[in-house]
Coordinates of C-alpha atoms and ligand atoms in Angstrom, one line a residue:
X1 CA 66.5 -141.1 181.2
X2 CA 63.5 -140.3 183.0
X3 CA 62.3 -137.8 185.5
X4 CA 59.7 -137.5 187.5
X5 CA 58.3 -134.4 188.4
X6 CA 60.1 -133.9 191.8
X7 CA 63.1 -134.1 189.7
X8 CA 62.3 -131.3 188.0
X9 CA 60.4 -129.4 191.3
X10 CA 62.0 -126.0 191.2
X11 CA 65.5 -124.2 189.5
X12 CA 68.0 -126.1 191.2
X13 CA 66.5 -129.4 190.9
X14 CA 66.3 -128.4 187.1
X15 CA 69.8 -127.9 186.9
X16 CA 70.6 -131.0 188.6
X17 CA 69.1 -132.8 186.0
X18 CA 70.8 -130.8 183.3
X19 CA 74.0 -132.0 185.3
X20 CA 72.9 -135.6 185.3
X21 CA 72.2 -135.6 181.6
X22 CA 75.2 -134.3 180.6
X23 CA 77.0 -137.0 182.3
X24 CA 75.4 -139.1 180.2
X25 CA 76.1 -137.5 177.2
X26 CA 78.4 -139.9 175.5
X27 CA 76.1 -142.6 175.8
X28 CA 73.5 -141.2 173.2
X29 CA 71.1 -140.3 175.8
X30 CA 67.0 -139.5 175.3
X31 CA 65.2 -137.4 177.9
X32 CA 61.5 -137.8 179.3
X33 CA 60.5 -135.3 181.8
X34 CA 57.1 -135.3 183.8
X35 CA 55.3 -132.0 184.8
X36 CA 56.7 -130.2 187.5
X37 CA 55.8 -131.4 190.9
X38 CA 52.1 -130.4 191.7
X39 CA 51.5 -129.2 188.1
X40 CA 49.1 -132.0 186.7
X41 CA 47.3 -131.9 190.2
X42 CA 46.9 -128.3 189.5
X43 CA 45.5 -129.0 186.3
X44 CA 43.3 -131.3 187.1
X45 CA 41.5 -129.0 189.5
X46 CA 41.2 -126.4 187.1
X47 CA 39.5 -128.7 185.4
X48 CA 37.4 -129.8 188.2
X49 CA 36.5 -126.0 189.0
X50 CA 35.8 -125.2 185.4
X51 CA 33.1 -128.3 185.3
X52 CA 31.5 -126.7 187.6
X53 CA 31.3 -123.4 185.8
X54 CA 34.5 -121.7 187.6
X55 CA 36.5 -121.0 184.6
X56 CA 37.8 -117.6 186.5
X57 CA 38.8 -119.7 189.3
X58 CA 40.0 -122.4 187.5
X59 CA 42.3 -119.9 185.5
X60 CA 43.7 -118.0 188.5
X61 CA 44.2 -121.5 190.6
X62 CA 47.4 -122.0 187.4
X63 CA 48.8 -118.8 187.9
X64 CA 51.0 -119.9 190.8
X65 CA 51.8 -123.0 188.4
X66 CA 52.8 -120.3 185.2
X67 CA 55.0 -118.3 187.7
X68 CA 57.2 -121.2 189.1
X69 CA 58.2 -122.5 185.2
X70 CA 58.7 -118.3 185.0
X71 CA 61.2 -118.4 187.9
X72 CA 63.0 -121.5 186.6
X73 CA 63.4 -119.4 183.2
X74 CA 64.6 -116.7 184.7
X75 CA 67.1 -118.1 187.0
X76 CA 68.9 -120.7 184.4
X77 CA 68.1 -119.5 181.1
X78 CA 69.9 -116.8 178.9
X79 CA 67.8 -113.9 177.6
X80 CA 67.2 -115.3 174.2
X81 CA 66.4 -118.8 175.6
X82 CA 64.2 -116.9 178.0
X83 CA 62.5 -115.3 175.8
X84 CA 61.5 -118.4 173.7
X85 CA 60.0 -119.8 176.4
X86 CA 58.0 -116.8 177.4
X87 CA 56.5 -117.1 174.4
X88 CA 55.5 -120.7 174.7
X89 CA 54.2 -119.5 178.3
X90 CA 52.0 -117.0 176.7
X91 CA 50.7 -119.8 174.1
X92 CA 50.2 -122.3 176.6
X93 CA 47.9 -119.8 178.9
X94 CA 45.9 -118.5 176.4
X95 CA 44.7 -122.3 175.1
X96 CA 44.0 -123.3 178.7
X97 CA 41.9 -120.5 179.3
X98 CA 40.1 -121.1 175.7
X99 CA 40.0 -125.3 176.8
X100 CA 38.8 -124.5 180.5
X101 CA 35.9 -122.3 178.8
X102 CA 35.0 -125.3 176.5
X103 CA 35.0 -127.5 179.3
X104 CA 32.1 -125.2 181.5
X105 CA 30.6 -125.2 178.1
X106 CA 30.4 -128.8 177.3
X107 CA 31.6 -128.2 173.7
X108 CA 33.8 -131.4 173.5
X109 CA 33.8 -134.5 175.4
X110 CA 34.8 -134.1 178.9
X111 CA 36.9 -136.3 178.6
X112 CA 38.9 -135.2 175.5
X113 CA 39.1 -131.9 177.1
X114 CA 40.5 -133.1 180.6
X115 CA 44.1 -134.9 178.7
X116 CA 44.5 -131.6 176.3
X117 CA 44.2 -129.7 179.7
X118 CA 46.6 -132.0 181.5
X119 CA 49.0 -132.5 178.9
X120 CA 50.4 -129.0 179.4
X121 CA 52.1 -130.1 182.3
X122 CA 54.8 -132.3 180.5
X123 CA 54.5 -129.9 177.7
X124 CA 56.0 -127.1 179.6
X125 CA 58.2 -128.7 181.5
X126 CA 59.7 -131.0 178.7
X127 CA 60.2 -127.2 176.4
X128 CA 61.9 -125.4 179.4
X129 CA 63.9 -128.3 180.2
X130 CA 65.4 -128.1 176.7
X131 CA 65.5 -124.7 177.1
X132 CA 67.7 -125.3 180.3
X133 CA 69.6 -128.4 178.9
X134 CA 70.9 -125.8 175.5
X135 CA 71.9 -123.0 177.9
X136 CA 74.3 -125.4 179.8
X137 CA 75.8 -126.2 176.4
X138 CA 74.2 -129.7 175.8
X139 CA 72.6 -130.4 172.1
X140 CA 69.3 -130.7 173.1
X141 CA 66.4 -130.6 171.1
X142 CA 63.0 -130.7 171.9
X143 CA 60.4 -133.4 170.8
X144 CA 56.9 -133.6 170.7
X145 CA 55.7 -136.6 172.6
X146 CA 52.5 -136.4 170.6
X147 CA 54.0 -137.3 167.0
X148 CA 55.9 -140.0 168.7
X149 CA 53.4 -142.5 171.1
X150 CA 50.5 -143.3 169.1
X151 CA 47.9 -144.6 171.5
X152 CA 44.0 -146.0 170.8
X153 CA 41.3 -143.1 172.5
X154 CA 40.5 -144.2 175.7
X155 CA 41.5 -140.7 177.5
X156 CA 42.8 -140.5 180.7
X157 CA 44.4 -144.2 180.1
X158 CA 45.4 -144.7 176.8
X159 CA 46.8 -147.9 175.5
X160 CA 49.9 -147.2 173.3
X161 CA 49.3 -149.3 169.5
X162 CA 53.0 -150.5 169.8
X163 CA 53.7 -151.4 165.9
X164 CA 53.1 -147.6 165.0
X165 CA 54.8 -146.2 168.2
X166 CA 57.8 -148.1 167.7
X167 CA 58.3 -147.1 164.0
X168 CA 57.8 -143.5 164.7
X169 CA 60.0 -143.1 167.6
X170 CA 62.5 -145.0 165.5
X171 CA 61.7 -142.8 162.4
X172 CA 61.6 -139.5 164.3
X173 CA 64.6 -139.6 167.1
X174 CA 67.0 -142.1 165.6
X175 CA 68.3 -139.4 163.4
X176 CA 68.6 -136.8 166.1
X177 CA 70.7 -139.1 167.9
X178 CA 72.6 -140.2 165.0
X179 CA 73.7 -136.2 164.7
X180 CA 74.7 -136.1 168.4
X181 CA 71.6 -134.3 169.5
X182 CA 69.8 -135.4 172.6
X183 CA 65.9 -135.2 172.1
X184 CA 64.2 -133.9 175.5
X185 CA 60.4 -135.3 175.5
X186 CA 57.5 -135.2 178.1
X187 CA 56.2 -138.3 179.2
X188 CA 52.8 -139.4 180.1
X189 CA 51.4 -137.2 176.7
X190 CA 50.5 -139.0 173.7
X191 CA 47.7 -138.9 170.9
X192 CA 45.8 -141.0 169.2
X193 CA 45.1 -141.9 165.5
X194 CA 43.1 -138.9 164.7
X195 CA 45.5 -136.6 166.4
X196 CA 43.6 -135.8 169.4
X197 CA 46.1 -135.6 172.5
X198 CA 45.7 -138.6 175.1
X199 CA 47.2 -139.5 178.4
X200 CA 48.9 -143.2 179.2
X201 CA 47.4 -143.0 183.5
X202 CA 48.6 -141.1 186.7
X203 CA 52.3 -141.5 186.7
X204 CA 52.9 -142.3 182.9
X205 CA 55.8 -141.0 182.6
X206 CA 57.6 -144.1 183.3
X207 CA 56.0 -146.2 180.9
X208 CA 56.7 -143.4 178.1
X209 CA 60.4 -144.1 179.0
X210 CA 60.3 -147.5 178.9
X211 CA 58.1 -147.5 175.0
X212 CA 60.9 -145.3 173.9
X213 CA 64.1 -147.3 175.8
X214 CA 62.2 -150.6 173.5
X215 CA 61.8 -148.6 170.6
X216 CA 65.4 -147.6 170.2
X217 CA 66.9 -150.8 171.7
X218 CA 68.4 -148.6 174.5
X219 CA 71.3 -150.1 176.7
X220 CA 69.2 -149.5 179.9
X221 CA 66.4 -146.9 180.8
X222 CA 67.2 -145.3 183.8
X223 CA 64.1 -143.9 185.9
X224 CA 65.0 -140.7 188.5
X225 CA 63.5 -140.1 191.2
X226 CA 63.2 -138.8 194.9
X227 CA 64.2 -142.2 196.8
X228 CA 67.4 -144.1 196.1
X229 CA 65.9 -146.9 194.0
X230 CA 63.6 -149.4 194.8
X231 CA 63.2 -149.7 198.5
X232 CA 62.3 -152.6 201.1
X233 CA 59.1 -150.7 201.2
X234 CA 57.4 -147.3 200.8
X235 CA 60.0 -144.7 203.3
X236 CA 57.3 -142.6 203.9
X237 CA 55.6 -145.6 206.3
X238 CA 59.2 -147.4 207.2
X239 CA 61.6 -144.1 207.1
X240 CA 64.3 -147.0 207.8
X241 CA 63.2 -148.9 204.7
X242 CA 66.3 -149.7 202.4
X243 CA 67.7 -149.7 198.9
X244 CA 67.4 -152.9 197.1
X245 CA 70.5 -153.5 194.7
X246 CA 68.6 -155.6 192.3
X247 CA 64.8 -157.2 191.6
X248 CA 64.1 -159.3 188.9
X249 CA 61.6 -158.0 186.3
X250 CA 58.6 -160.3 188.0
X251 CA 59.4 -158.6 191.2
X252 CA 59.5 -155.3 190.3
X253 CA 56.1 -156.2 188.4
X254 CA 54.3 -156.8 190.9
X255 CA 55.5 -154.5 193.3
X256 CA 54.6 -151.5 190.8
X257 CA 51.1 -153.4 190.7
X258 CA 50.3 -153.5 194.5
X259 CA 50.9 -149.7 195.3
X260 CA 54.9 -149.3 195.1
X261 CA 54.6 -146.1 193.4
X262 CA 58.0 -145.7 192.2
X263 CA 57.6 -147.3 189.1
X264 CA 54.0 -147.6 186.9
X265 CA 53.2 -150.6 186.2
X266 CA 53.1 -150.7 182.8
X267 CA 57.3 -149.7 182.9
X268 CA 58.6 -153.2 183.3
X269 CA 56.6 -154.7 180.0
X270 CA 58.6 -153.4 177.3
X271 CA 62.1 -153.8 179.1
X272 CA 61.1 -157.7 179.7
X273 CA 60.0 -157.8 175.6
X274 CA 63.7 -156.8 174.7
X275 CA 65.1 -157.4 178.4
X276 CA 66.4 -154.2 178.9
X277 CA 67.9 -153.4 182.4
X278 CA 66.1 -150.6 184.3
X279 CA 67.5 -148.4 186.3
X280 CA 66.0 -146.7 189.5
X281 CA 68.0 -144.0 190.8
X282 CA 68.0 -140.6 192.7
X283 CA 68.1 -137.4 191.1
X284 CA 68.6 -135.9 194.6
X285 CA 71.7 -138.3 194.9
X286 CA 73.1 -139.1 191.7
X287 CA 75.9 -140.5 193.1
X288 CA 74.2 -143.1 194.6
X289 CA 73.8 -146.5 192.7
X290 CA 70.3 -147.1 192.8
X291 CA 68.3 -150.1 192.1
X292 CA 69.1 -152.1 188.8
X293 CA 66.1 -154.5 187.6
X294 CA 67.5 -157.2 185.4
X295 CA 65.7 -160.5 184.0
X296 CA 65.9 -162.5 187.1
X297 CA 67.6 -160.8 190.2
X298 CA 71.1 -162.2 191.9
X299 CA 70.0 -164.9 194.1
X300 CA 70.2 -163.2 197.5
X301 CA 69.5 -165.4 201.0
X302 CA 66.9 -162.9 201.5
X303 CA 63.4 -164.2 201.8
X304 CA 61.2 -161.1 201.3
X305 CA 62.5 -158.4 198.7
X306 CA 59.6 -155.6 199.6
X307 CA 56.5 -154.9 201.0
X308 CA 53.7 -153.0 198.8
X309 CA 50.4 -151.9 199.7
X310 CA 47.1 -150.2 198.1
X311 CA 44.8 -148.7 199.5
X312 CA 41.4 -147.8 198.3
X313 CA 39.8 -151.3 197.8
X314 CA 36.6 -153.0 197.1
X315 CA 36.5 -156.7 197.7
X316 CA 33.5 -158.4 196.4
X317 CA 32.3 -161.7 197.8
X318 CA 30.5 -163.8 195.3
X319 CA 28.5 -166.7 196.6
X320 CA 25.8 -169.0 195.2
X321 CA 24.5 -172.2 196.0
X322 CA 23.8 -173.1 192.9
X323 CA 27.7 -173.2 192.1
X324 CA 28.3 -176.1 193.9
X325 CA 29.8 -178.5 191.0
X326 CA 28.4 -176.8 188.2
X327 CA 30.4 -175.5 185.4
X328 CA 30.7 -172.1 183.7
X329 CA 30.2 -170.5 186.5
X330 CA 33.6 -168.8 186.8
X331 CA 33.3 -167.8 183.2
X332 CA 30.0 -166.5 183.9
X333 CA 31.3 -164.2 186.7
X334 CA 34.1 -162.8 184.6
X335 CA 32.2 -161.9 181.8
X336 CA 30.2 -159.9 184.1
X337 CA 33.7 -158.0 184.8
X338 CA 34.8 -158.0 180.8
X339 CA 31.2 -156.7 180.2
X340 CA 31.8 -153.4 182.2
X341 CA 35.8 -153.0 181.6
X342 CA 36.1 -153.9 185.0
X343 CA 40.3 -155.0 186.3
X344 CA 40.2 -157.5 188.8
X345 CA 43.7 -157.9 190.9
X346 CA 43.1 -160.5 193.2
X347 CA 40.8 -163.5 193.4
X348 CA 40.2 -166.6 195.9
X349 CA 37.9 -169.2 195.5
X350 CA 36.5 -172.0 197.3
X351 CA 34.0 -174.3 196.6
X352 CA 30.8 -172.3 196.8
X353 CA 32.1 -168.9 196.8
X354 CA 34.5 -166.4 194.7
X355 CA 36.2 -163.3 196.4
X356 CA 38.2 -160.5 195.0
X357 CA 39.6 -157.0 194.9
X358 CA 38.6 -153.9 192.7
X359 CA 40.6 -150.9 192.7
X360 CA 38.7 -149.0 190.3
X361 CA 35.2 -149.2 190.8
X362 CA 33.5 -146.8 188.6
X363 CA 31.3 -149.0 187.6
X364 CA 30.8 -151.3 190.4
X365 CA 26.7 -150.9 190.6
X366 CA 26.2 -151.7 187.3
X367 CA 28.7 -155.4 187.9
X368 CA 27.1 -155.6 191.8
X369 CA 23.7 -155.2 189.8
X370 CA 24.7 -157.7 186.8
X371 CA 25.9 -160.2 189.1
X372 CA 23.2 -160.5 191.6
X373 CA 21.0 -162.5 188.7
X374 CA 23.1 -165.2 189.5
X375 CA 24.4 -165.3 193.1
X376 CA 24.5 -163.1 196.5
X377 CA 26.9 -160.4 196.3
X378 CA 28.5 -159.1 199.6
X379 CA 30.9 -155.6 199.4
X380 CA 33.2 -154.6 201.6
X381 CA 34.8 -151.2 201.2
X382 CA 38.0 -149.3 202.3
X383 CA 40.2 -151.9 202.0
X384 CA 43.9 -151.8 201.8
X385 CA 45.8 -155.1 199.7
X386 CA 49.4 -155.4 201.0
X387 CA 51.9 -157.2 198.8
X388 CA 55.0 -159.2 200.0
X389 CA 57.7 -159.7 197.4
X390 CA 60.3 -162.1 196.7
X391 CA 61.3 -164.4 194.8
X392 CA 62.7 -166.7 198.1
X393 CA 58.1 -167.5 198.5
X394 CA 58.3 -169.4 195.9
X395 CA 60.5 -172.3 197.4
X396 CA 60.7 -171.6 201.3
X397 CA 58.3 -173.4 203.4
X398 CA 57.5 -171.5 206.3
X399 CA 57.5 -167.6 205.2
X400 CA 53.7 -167.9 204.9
X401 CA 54.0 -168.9 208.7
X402 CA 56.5 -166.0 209.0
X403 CA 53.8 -163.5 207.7
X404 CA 50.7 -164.4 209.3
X405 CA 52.2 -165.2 212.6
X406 CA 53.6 -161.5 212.6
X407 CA 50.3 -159.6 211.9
X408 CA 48.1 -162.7 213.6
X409 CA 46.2 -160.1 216.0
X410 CA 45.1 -158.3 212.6
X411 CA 42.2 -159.5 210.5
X412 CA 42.7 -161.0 206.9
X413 CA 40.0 -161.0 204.6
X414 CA 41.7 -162.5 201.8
X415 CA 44.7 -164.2 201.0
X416 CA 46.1 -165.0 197.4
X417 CA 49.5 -167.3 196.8
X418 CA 50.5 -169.4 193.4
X419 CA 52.7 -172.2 193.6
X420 CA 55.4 -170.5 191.5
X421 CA 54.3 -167.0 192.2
X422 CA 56.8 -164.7 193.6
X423 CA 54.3 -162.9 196.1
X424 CA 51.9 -163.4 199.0
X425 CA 49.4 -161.4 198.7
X426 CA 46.3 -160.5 201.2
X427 CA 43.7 -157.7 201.8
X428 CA 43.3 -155.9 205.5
X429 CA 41.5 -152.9 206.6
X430 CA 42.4 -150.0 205.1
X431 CA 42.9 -148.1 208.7
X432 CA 44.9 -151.0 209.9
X433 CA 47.5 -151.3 206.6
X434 CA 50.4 -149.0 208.0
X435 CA 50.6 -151.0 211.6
X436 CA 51.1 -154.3 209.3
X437 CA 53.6 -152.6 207.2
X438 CA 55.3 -151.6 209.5
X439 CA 55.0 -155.2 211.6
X440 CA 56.4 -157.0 208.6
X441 CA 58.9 -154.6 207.7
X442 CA 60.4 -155.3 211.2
X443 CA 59.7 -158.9 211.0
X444 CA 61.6 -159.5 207.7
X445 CA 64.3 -156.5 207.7
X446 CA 65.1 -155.4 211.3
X447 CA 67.5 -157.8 212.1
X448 CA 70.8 -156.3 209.8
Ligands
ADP501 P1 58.2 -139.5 190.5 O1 57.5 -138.1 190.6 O2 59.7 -139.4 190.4 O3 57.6 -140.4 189.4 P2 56.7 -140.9 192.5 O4 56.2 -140.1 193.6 O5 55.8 -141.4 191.5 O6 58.0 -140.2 191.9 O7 57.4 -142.2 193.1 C1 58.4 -142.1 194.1 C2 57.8 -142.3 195.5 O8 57.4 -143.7 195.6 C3 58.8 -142.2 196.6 O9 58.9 -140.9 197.1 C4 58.2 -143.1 197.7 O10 57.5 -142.4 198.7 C5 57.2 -144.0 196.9 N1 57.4 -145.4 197.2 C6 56.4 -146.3 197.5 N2 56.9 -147.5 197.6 C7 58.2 -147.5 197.4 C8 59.2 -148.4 197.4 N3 59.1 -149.7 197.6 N4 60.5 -148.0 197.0 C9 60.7 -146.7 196.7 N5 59.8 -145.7 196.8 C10 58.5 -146.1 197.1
LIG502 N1 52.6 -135.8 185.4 C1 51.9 -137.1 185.4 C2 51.3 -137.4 186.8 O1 51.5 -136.6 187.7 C3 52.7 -138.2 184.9 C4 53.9 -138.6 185.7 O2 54.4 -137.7 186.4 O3 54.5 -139.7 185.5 O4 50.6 -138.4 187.0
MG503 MG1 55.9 -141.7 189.3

């Protein structure tokens, strides 16, 4: 069971969860908690501020952060409980002072430096909501996310090294759960071989649940959130968006790839390894039912599941003359992207020319530079890719038609469709994406 950090917002959301848990409790239940709402943001501009020599700042920026785990403590927890965690408060602030003073120092990597910093977001959260969890009678027990996901040392993004994961969250929480205890973990922390504490990417949390749901075999790994489920497409553009009842695992894949932020990514991998049903559900609502993601979805005579969009693209247009007919040059172009650790998410090609998207582009002079030795590179910033979902494009004629003719006064830069591929997939201006949202949102949902 995992929640995210507007799950765990404030006091009463807090003991919500504490409700939702015990509910659960039969069914042998782990916990993964994110930071608090906010709290990572936080920390990562106290980091920010203490690059730039702020440490003061940077210190007094968490203070509002400290006091709203206080209040949580002191509405819901006893006085012994509370005074546990007052002492895990008072730890916590004093090594974030001493790592935000390193950090204007340079005495470590950066990088090192910015996930120990961050990581004290699950890391409070996760001890107070055991703290919360004991004082409404559950067995709770609180465990380290660090001795449990063992991940390589890229910071920031660490890859988990799955054979060693697996054996320690077996090793470590299969005995807990075997005594009735319920461990209570924070997601998106881990650390690597030598120890050092790593982070699995902005929103992690999700894809801690799902390493530990494959670990222990679990029945299903739920995911709470703010929204009921996965929705026809982000409520916050279509506020009359709606809860889909299933999605099969390729679906949900790559609607968590093109932008639909209620799930990471990474999530679905594991469950499909050991097809394990997730769960997406409410913490606001728990009564609701949610959206269950299964190995291939109910049939449904819908067309289109969801719409997804991400903003924040680069597309790259790639063109040589020289590539007319001649071999290797594809592989000649990727390497260029392998060389600087560069993902690509969507490509289209025609004869003379390649096009795709970048999302991150840290080190896009250094590819824009690598690749103009061998063709003319055109770039094209602020782009937004939008995502249409279903498993209905892969045999219905006409949906294409459908799409385009719907956004036709729009312009498309790119467009990307596999024969058996469950999505269509194109690129628009980024100041133009909600309008299309919202156009194909009406276009493929409005009329029940
Ligand atoms: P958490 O903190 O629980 O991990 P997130 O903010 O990461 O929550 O993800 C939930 C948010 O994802 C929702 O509030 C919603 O605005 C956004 N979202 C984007 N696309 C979708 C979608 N298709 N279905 C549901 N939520 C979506
Ligand atoms: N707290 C982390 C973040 O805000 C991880 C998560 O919430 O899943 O990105
Ligand atoms: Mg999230």
């Amino acid at each position: 069971m995992k929640f995210g950090g507007t799950s765990v917002q404030d006091a009463a959301a807090f003991a919500r969860v504490a409700e939702i848990v015990a509910g659960e409790g039969e069914n042998a239940p782990v916990v993964v908690t994110s930071a608090m709402s906010k709290v990572t943001d936080a920390l990562l501009a106290a980091f920010e501020l203490a690059k730039k020599g702020e440490v003061e700042n940077a210190v007094l920026s968490l203070e509002p952060h400290f006091e709203r785990h206080r209040a949580v403590a002191r509405e819901l927890l006893g006085e012994a409980h509370r005074r546990l965690f007052a002492v895990e408060m008072e730890f916590a602030e004093k090594e974030l002072a001493d790592l935000l003073m390193r950090v204007s120092r340079r005495s470590l990597p950066l990088s090192m430096l910015k996930d120990a910093i961050v990581s004290y977001g699950e890391q409070l959260s996760s001890r107070l909501l055991t703290f919360v969890c004991q004082s409404k009678n559950l067995n709770a027990r609180h465990a380290d996310a660090r001795r449990l996901i063992v991940t390589d040392d890229e910071y920031g993004s660490a890859a988990p090294v799955w054979d060693e994961t697996e054996k320690l969250i077996r090793l470590e929480l299969r005995h807990l759960i075997e005594a009735g205890e319920i461990p209570v973990m924070g997601g998106f922390i881990a650390a690597s071989r030598s120890g050092e504490t790593t982070t699995l990417g902005r929103g992690g949390s999700d894809y801690s649940a799902a390493l530990v749901g494959a670990a222990l075999d679990a029945r299903e790994i739920q995911i709470w959130t703010d929204v009921t489920g996965v929705l026809t497409s982000d409520p916050r553009i279509c506020p009359e968006a709606r809860t889909l009842k299933t999605l099969s695992y390729e679906e949900a894949a790559e609607l968590a790839y093109f932008g639909a932020k209620v799930l990471h990514p990474k999530t679905i991998q594991p469950a499909v390894d050991l097809r394990i049903p997730v769960r997406v559900c409410n913490s606001h609502r728990p009564a609701e039912r949610g959206t269950m993601i299964l190995p291939s979805a109910q049939t449904t005579t819908r067309l289109v599941k969801s719409i997804a969009y991400k903003k924040g693209i680069t597309i790259l247009h790639i063109s040589s003359a020289r590539m007319l007919g001649a071999y290797g040059f594809m592989s000649a172009i990727f390497q260029i992207f392998e060389r600087h650790r560069t993902v690509i998410d969507v490509v289209t090609t025609s004869e003379v020319s390649v096009s795709l998207t970048l999302d991150n582009t840290d080190s896009l002079e250094a590819v824009v530079r690598d690749l103009q030795r061998i063709a003319s590179v055109e770039i094209e910033r602020d782009q937004a890719v939008v995502c249409v979902v279903g498993s209905g494009l892969r045999d219905t004629a006409g949906v294409a038609g459908r799409i385009f003719t719907a956004i036709r006064d729009f312009n498309i830069s790119l467009i990307s469709h596999g024969a058996s591929s469950v999505n269509m997939t194109f690129v628009v201006e980024e100041t133009v994406v909600k309008d299309v949202i919202k156009r194909l949102h009406d276009e493929f949902f409005s009329a029940d």
